[in-house]
CSV table of C-alpha atoms in Angstrom, one decimal:
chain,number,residue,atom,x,y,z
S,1075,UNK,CA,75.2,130.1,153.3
S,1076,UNK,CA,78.3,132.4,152.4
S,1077,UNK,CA,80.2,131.3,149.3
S,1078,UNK,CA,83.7,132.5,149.4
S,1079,UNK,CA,85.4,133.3,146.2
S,1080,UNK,CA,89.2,133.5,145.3
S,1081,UNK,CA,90.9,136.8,146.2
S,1082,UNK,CA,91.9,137.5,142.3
S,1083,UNK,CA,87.9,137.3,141.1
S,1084,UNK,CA,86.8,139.3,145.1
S,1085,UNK,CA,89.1,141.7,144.2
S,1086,UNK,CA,87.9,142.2,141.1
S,1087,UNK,CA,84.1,142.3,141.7
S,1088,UNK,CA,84.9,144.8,144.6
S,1089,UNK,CA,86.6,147.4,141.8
S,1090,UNK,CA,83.1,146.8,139.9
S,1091,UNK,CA,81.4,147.6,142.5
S,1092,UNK,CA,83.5,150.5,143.5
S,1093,UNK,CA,82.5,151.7,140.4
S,1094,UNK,CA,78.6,151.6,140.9
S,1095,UNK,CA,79.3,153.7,143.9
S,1096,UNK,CA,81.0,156.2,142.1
S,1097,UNK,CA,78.6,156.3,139.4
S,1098,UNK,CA,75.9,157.0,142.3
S,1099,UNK,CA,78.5,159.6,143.9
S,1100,UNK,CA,78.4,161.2,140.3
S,1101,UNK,CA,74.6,161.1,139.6
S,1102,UNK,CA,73.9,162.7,142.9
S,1103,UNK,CA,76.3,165.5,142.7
S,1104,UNK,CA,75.5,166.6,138.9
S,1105,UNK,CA,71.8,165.5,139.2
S,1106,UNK,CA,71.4,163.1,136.5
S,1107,UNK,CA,68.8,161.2,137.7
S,1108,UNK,CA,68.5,158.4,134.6
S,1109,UNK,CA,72.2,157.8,135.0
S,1110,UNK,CA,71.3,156.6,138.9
S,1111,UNK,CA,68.2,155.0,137.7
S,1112,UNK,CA,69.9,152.8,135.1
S,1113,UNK,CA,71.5,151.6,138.1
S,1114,UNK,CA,68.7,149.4,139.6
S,1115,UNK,CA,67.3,146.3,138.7
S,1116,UNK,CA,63.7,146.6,137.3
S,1117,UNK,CA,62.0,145.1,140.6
S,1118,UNK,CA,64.5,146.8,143.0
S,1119,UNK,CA,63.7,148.5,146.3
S,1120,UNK,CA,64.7,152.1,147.7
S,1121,UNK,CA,63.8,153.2,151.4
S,1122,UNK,CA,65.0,156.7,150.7
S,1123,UNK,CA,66.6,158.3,154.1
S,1124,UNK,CA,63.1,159.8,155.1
S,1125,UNK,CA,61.3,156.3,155.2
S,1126,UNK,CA,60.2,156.6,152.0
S,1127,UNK,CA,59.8,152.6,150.4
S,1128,UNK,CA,60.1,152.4,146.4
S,1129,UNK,CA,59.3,148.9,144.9
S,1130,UNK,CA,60.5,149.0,141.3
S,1131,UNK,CA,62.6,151.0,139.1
S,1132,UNK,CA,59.5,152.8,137.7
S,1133,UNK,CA,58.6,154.0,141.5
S,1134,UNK,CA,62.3,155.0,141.9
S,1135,UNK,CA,62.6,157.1,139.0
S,1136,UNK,CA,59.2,158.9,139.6
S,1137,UNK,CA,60.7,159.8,142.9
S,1138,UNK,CA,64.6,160.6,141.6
S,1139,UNK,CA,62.8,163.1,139.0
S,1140,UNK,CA,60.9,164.8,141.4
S,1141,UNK,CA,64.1,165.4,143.8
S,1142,UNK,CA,67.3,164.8,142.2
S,1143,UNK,CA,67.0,168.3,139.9
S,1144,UNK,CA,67.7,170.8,142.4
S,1145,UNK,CA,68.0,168.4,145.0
S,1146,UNK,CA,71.6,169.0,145.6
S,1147,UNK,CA,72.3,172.5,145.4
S,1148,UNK,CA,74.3,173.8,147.9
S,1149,UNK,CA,75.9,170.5,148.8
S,1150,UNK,CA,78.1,167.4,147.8
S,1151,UNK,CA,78.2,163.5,148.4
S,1152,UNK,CA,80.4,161.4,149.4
S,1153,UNK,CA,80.2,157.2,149.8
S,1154,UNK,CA,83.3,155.8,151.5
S,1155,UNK,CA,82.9,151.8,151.4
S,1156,UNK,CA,83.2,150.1,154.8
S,1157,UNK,CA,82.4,146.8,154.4
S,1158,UNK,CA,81.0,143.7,151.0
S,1159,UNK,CA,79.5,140.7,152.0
S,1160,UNK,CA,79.4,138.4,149.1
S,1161,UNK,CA,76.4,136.5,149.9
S,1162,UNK,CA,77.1,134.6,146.7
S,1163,UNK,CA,79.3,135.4,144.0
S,1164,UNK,CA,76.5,137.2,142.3
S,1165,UNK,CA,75.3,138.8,145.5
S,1166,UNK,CA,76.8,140.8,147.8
S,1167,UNK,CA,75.4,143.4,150.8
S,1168,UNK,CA,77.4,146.2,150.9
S,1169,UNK,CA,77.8,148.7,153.8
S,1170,UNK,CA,78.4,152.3,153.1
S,1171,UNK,CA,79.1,155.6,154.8
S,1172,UNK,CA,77.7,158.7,153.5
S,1173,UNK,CA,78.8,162.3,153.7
S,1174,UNK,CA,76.2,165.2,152.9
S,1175,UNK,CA,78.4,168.4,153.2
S,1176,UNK,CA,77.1,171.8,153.1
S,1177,UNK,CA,77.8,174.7,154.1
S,1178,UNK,CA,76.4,174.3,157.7
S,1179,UNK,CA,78.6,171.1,158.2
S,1180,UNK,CA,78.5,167.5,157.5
S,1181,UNK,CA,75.3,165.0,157.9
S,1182,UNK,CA,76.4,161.1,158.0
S,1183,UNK,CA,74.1,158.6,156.7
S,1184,UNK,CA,74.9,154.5,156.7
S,1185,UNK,CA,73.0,152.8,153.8
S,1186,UNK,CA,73.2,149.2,153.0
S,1187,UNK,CA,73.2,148.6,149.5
S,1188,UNK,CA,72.6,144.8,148.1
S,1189,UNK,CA,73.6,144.8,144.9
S,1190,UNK,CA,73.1,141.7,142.2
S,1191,UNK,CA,74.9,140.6,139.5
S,1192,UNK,CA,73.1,140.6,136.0
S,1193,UNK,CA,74.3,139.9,132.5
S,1194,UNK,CA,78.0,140.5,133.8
S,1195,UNK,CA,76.6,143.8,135.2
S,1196,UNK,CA,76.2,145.1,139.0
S,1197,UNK,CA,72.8,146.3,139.8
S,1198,UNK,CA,71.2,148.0,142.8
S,1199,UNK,CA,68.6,145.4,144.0
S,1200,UNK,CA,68.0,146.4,147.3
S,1201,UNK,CA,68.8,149.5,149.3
S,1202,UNK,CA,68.2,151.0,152.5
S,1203,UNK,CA,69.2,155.0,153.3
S,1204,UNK,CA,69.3,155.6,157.0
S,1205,UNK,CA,70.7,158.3,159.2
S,1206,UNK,CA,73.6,157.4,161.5
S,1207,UNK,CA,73.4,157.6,164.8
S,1208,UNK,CA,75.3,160.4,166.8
S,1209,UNK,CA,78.1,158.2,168.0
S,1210,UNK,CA,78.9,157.5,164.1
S,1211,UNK,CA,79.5,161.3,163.6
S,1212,UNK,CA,81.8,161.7,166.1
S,1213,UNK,CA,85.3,161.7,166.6
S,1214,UNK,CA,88.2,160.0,164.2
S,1215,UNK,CA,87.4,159.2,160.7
S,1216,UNK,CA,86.3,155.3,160.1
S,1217,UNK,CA,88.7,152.9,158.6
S,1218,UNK,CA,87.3,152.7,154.5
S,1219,UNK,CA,87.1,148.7,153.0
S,1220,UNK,CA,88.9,148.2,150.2
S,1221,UNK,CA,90.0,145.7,147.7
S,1222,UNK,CA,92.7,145.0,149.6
S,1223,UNK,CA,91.5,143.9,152.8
């Protein structure tokens, strides 16, 4: 079941939430993998974009140290946010598009993120990278979500 939740208080978790994004955006593109770590709840999961499952913070940051330090040399990240679900005030599924530019070109990825709401803090519960398919990399540029629609 959906809870809706006043516009004041959506708008306001979707600005939090904006800023976990950007705090991944950041950790990726100056490599600081225990400021993306600190991210996730302690029982979280990661499917990285090559397949790769994660189950638990500890798991995660094993893997972010092995490939976040060098990892992004040569390129930059970008998350636009396309769509939040609030499955309940303290839950909400949130759809993303990702931009990996190099110097070759641009690669498009469309993770979901479900992100929960502890201690007054947003935390990366769930999360699954995936490619995007061809017709997603094509053409105009997607409409982005934001707080005010």
């Amino acid at each position: 079941m959906t809870t809706d939740i006043d516009t004041r208080t959506r708008e306001a978790e979707i600005e939090a939430i904006l800023r976990v994004v950007a705090t991944v955006e950041h950790a990726q593109n100056n490599e600081r993998p225990d400021a993306f770590i600190e991210l996730f709840r302690a029982d979280a999961i990661w499917t990285t974009g090559g397949g790769r499952r994660l189950f638990g913070r500890d798991a995660i940051a094993t893997f972010t140290r092995q490939v976040l330090p060098g990892g992004m040399r040569g390129m930059s990240v970008t998350f636009e946010l396309e769509h939040v679900l609030f499955i309940r005030p303290d839950v909400a599924a949130v759809k993303l598009r990702q931009l990996y530019r190099t110097s070759e070109g641009t690669d498009v990825g469309t993770p979901l993120w479900v992100l929960a709401k502890e201690d007054g803090r947003w935390r990366l519960a769930a999360c699954q990278n995936m490619a995007a398919p061809d017709d997603e990399t094509e053409g105009e540029a997607r409409p982005v979500f934001g707080p005010a629609t």
